[in-house]
């Protein structure tokens, strides 16, 4: 079965009891045991729940993996991956990553004696230099957040594996519609399911997908022991979102490509970061690594300063001023004071997250309306 068919049919078998086309939502927290100590597939919903498991099957299939674990948030999923490491181990993370991941690595995981080094992985030589004999995990995003840098997943997998480390890819921006990192040799795919997978700004969730049963067992143990599972209601909403993922994301990506071309010509815009633009340094790699589109996130450097940039982001009418991304409605934000405010100031400056940077999550509205909205707000910049 192809992607769109799997999105609808894998994990969504009709209910054998009633014939209902949509499987019921299982809200039970506990399940009757036939005899004391006779553990069947389900015993307690932290350890496994039929609604959550159905959604996990769908997502494992879409990511070309064998197993998936659904978490209550994307950060909980990321945290579970870091719990594979022990004191003395080391992580190399891409420099262009979500601010919350930066905070988790630098302010929580480092307390457990795990070292963290940031490297601009858009040039894999930087990964090669940052990796040490203690490195057990390489963490990347492609396209990166918020600068949309592109990292060569296959090359990172090769370097990580040559040093006995695992490669994890936060695939939130690309989605499995455009990139399936396990096909390029990554060991773990992570998602903030809150974003494109859910797609409607009405659920919070995270996920890990792997293609190796041993690694799944290790992560399952961590998830069950620490407890950050996704609720049945959110798992149901996520399942519903996945059915239209391909259609939504392809159209959103087409809207973003249109806006990127328009903004590149705008006199109040100094630079557009969008991997679909031929001038983007990662364009050729993105064209090879991404399957028929470049995603629906883009960022721009405005002419002006912090104040004029604030005025611009506060004056859009359709683009709503909010963190998060990936849903049907378009969002706008200023990374320096919003999504990436948790970066230390020096790291923000070193990694090009300037005061005049604006990030757009392009939604499903009519693209001409979106253009007009940006145009009127740029008048305020
Ligand atoms: C790329 C990326 N990864 C991870 C996360 C964290 O996910 P969550 O907010 O679901 O915990 C986010 C949230 O904004 C994100 O944008």
mmCIF file of C-alpha atoms in Angstrom, residues 27-214:
data_model
loop_
_atom_site.group_PDB
_atom_site.id
_atom_site.type_symbol
_atom_site.label_atom_id
_atom_site.label_comp_id
_atom_site.label_asym_id
_atom_site.label_seq_id
_atom_site.Cartn_x
_atom_site.Cartn_y
_atom_site.Cartn_z
ATOM 1 C CA UNK A 27 -10.583 5.246 27.725
ATOM 2 C CA UNK A 28 -10.142 2.416 30.244
ATOM 3 C CA UNK A 29 -7.180 2.874 32.554
ATOM 4 C CA UNK A 30 -7.041 -0.807 33.509
ATOM 5 C CA UNK A 31 -7.917 -4.185 31.935
ATOM 6 C CA UNK A 32 -9.243 -7.340 33.595
ATOM 7 C CA UNK A 33 -6.715 -10.149 34.021
ATOM 8 C CA UNK A 34 -8.041 -13.665 33.407
ATOM 9 C CA UNK A 35 -5.934 -15.099 36.186
ATOM 10 C CA UNK A 36 -3.638 -13.408 38.714
ATOM 11 C CA UNK A 37 -0.338 -12.738 36.976
ATOM 12 C CA UNK A 38 -1.681 -13.761 33.531
ATOM 13 C CA UNK A 39 -0.446 -10.747 31.517
ATOM 14 C CA UNK A 40 -2.138 -10.336 28.129
ATOM 15 C CA UNK A 41 -1.656 -7.604 25.516
ATOM 16 C CA UNK A 42 -3.260 -4.931 27.699
ATOM 17 C CA UNK A 43 -3.190 -4.685 31.476
ATOM 18 C CA UNK A 44 -2.845 -0.975 32.341
ATOM 19 C CA UNK A 45 -3.030 2.029 30.020
ATOM 20 C CA UNK A 46 0.385 3.438 30.891
ATOM 21 C CA UNK A 47 1.878 0.173 29.648
ATOM 22 C CA UNK A 48 -0.342 -0.087 26.569
ATOM 23 C CA UNK A 49 -3.714 1.115 25.323
ATOM 24 C CA UNK A 50 -5.569 -0.072 22.182
ATOM 25 C CA UNK A 51 -6.334 3.442 20.869
ATOM 26 C CA UNK A 52 -2.742 4.582 21.378
ATOM 27 C CA UNK A 53 -1.437 1.376 19.831
ATOM 28 C CA UNK A 54 -3.554 1.845 16.676
ATOM 29 C CA UNK A 55 -2.120 5.326 16.177
ATOM 30 C CA UNK A 56 1.399 4.008 16.815
ATOM 31 C CA UNK A 57 0.891 1.396 14.068
ATOM 32 C CA UNK A 58 -0.163 4.059 11.564
ATOM 33 C CA UNK A 59 2.781 6.313 12.326
ATOM 34 C CA UNK A 60 5.331 3.459 12.309
ATOM 35 C CA UNK A 61 4.119 2.587 8.827
ATOM 36 C CA UNK A 62 4.253 6.187 7.535
ATOM 37 C CA UNK A 63 7.823 6.595 8.826
ATOM 38 C CA UNK A 64 8.957 3.286 7.242
ATOM 39 C CA UNK A 65 9.625 1.920 10.729
ATOM 40 C CA UNK A 66 8.579 -1.201 12.566
ATOM 41 C CA UNK A 67 7.606 0.266 15.961
ATOM 42 C CA UNK A 68 6.344 3.556 17.353
ATOM 43 C CA UNK A 69 5.753 4.933 20.841
ATOM 44 C CA UNK A 70 3.313 7.823 21.328
ATOM 45 C CA UNK A 71 4.164 10.303 24.091
ATOM 46 C CA UNK A 72 2.233 13.077 25.838
ATOM 47 C CA UNK A 73 4.459 15.762 24.239
ATOM 48 C CA UNK A 74 7.320 16.050 21.794
ATOM 49 C CA UNK A 75 9.647 17.029 24.646
ATOM 50 C CA UNK A 76 8.729 13.859 26.558
ATOM 51 C CA UNK A 77 9.676 11.835 23.469
ATOM 52 C CA UNK A 78 13.018 13.666 23.184
ATOM 53 C CA UNK A 79 13.660 13.235 26.900
ATOM 54 C CA UNK A 80 13.056 9.484 26.596
ATOM 55 C CA UNK A 81 15.777 9.275 23.927
ATOM 56 C CA UNK A 82 18.253 11.094 26.168
ATOM 57 C CA UNK A 83 17.488 8.566 28.926
ATOM 58 C CA UNK A 84 19.237 5.914 26.797
ATOM 59 C CA UNK A 85 22.478 7.631 27.890
ATOM 60 C CA UNK A 86 24.383 7.477 31.179
ATOM 61 C CA UNK A 87 26.746 9.737 33.064
ATOM 62 C CA UNK A 88 29.972 10.215 31.082
ATOM 63 C CA UNK A 89 28.272 9.848 27.689
ATOM 64 C CA UNK A 90 28.141 12.685 25.182
ATOM 65 C CA UNK A 91 25.601 14.090 22.699
ATOM 66 C CA UNK A 92 26.324 16.081 19.557
ATOM 67 C CA UNK A 93 23.272 18.136 18.562
ATOM 68 C CA UNK A 94 22.721 20.254 15.474
ATOM 69 C CA UNK A 95 22.966 23.999 16.092
ATOM 70 C CA UNK A 96 19.711 24.733 14.240
ATOM 71 C CA UNK A 97 17.292 22.956 16.581
ATOM 72 C CA UNK A 98 14.120 23.742 18.500
ATOM 73 C CA UNK A 99 14.786 26.025 21.506
ATOM 74 C CA UNK A 100 13.107 23.587 23.893
ATOM 75 C CA UNK A 101 15.454 20.795 22.799
ATOM 76 C CA UNK A 102 18.422 23.109 23.392
ATOM 77 C CA UNK A 103 17.047 23.862 26.894
ATOM 78 C CA UNK A 104 16.460 20.189 27.697
ATOM 79 C CA UNK A 105 19.997 19.234 26.632
ATOM 80 C CA UNK A 106 21.802 22.175 28.235
ATOM 81 C CA UNK A 107 19.758 22.654 31.403
ATOM 82 C CA UNK A 108 18.383 19.217 32.349
ATOM 83 C CA UNK A 109 20.248 16.400 30.606
ATOM 84 C CA UNK A 110 23.633 17.981 31.428
ATOM 85 C CA UNK A 111 22.760 17.608 35.151
ATOM 86 C CA UNK A 112 22.966 13.828 34.725
ATOM 87 C CA UNK A 113 26.644 14.031 33.729
ATOM 88 C CA UNK A 114 25.970 13.783 29.989
ATOM 89 C CA UNK A 115 28.046 16.211 27.894
ATOM 90 C CA UNK A 116 26.473 18.235 25.063
ATOM 91 C CA UNK A 117 28.162 19.880 22.080
ATOM 92 C CA UNK A 118 26.351 21.885 19.399
ATOM 93 C CA UNK A 119 27.620 21.636 15.835
ATOM 94 C CA UNK A 120 26.396 23.155 12.593
ATOM 95 C CA UNK A 121 25.534 19.826 10.979
ATOM 96 C CA UNK A 122 24.619 21.436 7.648
ATOM 97 C CA UNK A 123 28.338 20.822 7.063
ATOM 98 C CA UNK A 124 28.934 17.227 8.187
ATOM 99 C CA UNK A 125 32.627 17.934 8.743
ATOM 100 C CA UNK A 126 31.524 19.855 11.848
ATOM 101 C CA UNK A 127 29.882 16.680 13.151
ATOM 102 C CA UNK A 128 33.035 14.712 12.414
ATOM 103 C CA UNK A 129 35.067 17.196 14.494
ATOM 104 C CA UNK A 130 32.571 17.371 17.393
ATOM 105 C CA UNK A 131 32.180 13.622 17.852
ATOM 106 C CA UNK A 132 34.289 11.976 20.571
ATOM 107 C CA UNK A 133 34.788 8.380 21.751
ATOM 108 C CA UNK A 134 32.147 9.180 24.416
ATOM 109 C CA UNK A 135 29.498 10.287 21.906
ATOM 110 C CA UNK A 136 26.496 7.968 22.086
ATOM 111 C CA UNK A 137 23.878 10.127 20.386
ATOM 112 C CA UNK A 138 23.755 12.520 17.451
ATOM 113 C CA UNK A 139 20.606 14.672 17.344
ATOM 114 C CA UNK A 140 19.626 16.607 14.227
ATOM 115 C CA UNK A 141 16.731 18.421 12.577
ATOM 116 C CA UNK A 142 16.415 18.842 8.816
ATOM 117 C CA UNK A 143 15.098 21.353 7.847
ATOM 118 C CA UNK A 144 16.434 23.005 10.990
ATOM 119 C CA UNK A 145 14.604 25.324 13.320
ATOM 120 C CA UNK A 146 14.406 28.314 12.819
ATOM 121 C CA UNK A 147 16.902 28.787 9.945
ATOM 122 C CA UNK A 148 15.732 25.909 7.737
ATOM 123 C CA UNK A 149 19.266 24.587 7.273
ATOM 124 C CA UNK A 150 19.497 21.195 5.582
ATOM 125 C CA UNK A 151 21.542 18.334 7.035
ATOM 126 C CA UNK A 152 22.613 15.235 5.116
ATOM 127 C CA UNK A 153 20.916 12.459 7.123
ATOM 128 C CA UNK A 154 22.693 9.544 5.399
ATOM 129 C CA UNK A 155 26.121 11.151 5.941
ATOM 130 C CA UNK A 156 25.329 11.790 9.642
ATOM 131 C CA UNK A 157 24.175 8.177 10.077
ATOM 132 C CA UNK A 158 27.428 6.931 8.588
ATOM 133 C CA UNK A 159 29.570 9.140 10.853
ATOM 134 C CA UNK A 160 27.515 8.339 13.977
ATOM 135 C CA UNK A 161 27.616 4.594 13.343
ATOM 136 C CA UNK A 162 31.358 4.601 12.604
ATOM 137 C CA UNK A 163 31.778 5.983 16.155
ATOM 138 C CA UNK A 164 29.307 3.625 17.826
ATOM 139 C CA UNK A 165 26.676 6.372 18.283
ATOM 140 C CA UNK A 166 23.003 6.431 17.327
ATOM 141 C CA UNK A 167 21.445 9.020 15.064
ATOM 142 C CA UNK A 168 18.096 10.548 16.076
ATOM 143 C CA UNK A 169 16.255 12.922 13.739
ATOM 144 C CA UNK A 170 13.573 15.366 14.846
ATOM 145 C CA UNK A 171 11.372 15.068 11.749
ATOM 146 C CA UNK A 172 8.704 17.531 12.896
ATOM 147 C CA UNK A 173 9.355 20.083 10.115
ATOM 148 C CA UNK A 174 9.779 17.671 7.187
ATOM 149 C CA UNK A 175 7.096 15.143 8.195
ATOM 150 C CA UNK A 176 7.202 11.626 6.691
ATOM 151 C CA UNK A 177 5.474 13.059 3.616
ATOM 152 C CA UNK A 178 8.757 14.681 2.567
ATOM 153 C CA UNK A 179 11.494 12.817 4.487
ATOM 154 C CA UNK A 180 11.640 9.397 6.106
ATOM 155 C CA UNK A 181 14.944 9.455 8.037
ATOM 156 C CA UNK A 182 14.960 5.701 8.797
ATOM 157 C CA UNK A 183 15.320 5.129 5.028
ATOM 158 C CA UNK A 184 18.565 7.154 5.197
ATOM 159 C CA UNK A 185 19.994 5.075 8.058
ATOM 160 C CA UNK A 186 18.784 7.044 11.105
ATOM 161 C CA UNK A 187 18.064 4.942 14.204
ATOM 162 C CA UNK A 188 15.293 7.015 15.765
ATOM 163 C CA UNK A 189 12.742 9.437 14.339
ATOM 164 C CA UNK A 190 11.188 11.867 16.786
ATOM 165 C CA UNK A 191 8.077 14.011 16.254
ATOM 166 C CA UNK A 192 6.285 16.762 17.990
ATOM 167 C CA UNK A 193 2.918 15.307 16.933
ATOM 168 C CA UNK A 194 1.425 18.572 18.171
ATOM 169 C CA UNK A 195 2.450 20.016 14.791
ATOM 170 C CA UNK A 196 1.783 18.649 11.274
ATOM 171 C CA UNK A 197 0.841 15.116 12.343
ATOM 172 C CA UNK A 198 -2.109 16.402 14.378
ATOM 173 C CA UNK A 199 -2.428 19.381 12.044
ATOM 174 C CA UNK A 200 -5.276 21.308 13.682
ATOM 175 C CA UNK A 201 -3.744 22.967 16.799
ATOM 176 C CA UNK A 202 -5.978 20.860 19.017
ATOM 177 C CA UNK A 203 -3.736 18.182 20.487
ATOM 178 C CA UNK A 204 -0.383 17.832 22.229
ATOM 179 C CA UNK A 205 1.727 14.797 21.527
ATOM 180 C CA UNK A 206 5.079 13.302 20.669
ATOM 181 C CA UNK A 207 6.314 10.142 19.027
ATOM 182 C CA UNK A 208 9.384 8.000 18.490
ATOM 183 C CA UNK A 209 9.663 5.607 15.557
ATOM 184 C CA UNK A 210 12.377 2.973 15.122
ATOM 185 C CA UNK A 211 13.081 0.042 12.818
ATOM 186 C CA UNK A 212 14.801 -2.156 15.386
ATOM 187 C CA UNK A 213 12.947 -4.287 17.958
ATOM 188 C CA UNK A 214 15.835 -4.194 20.476
#
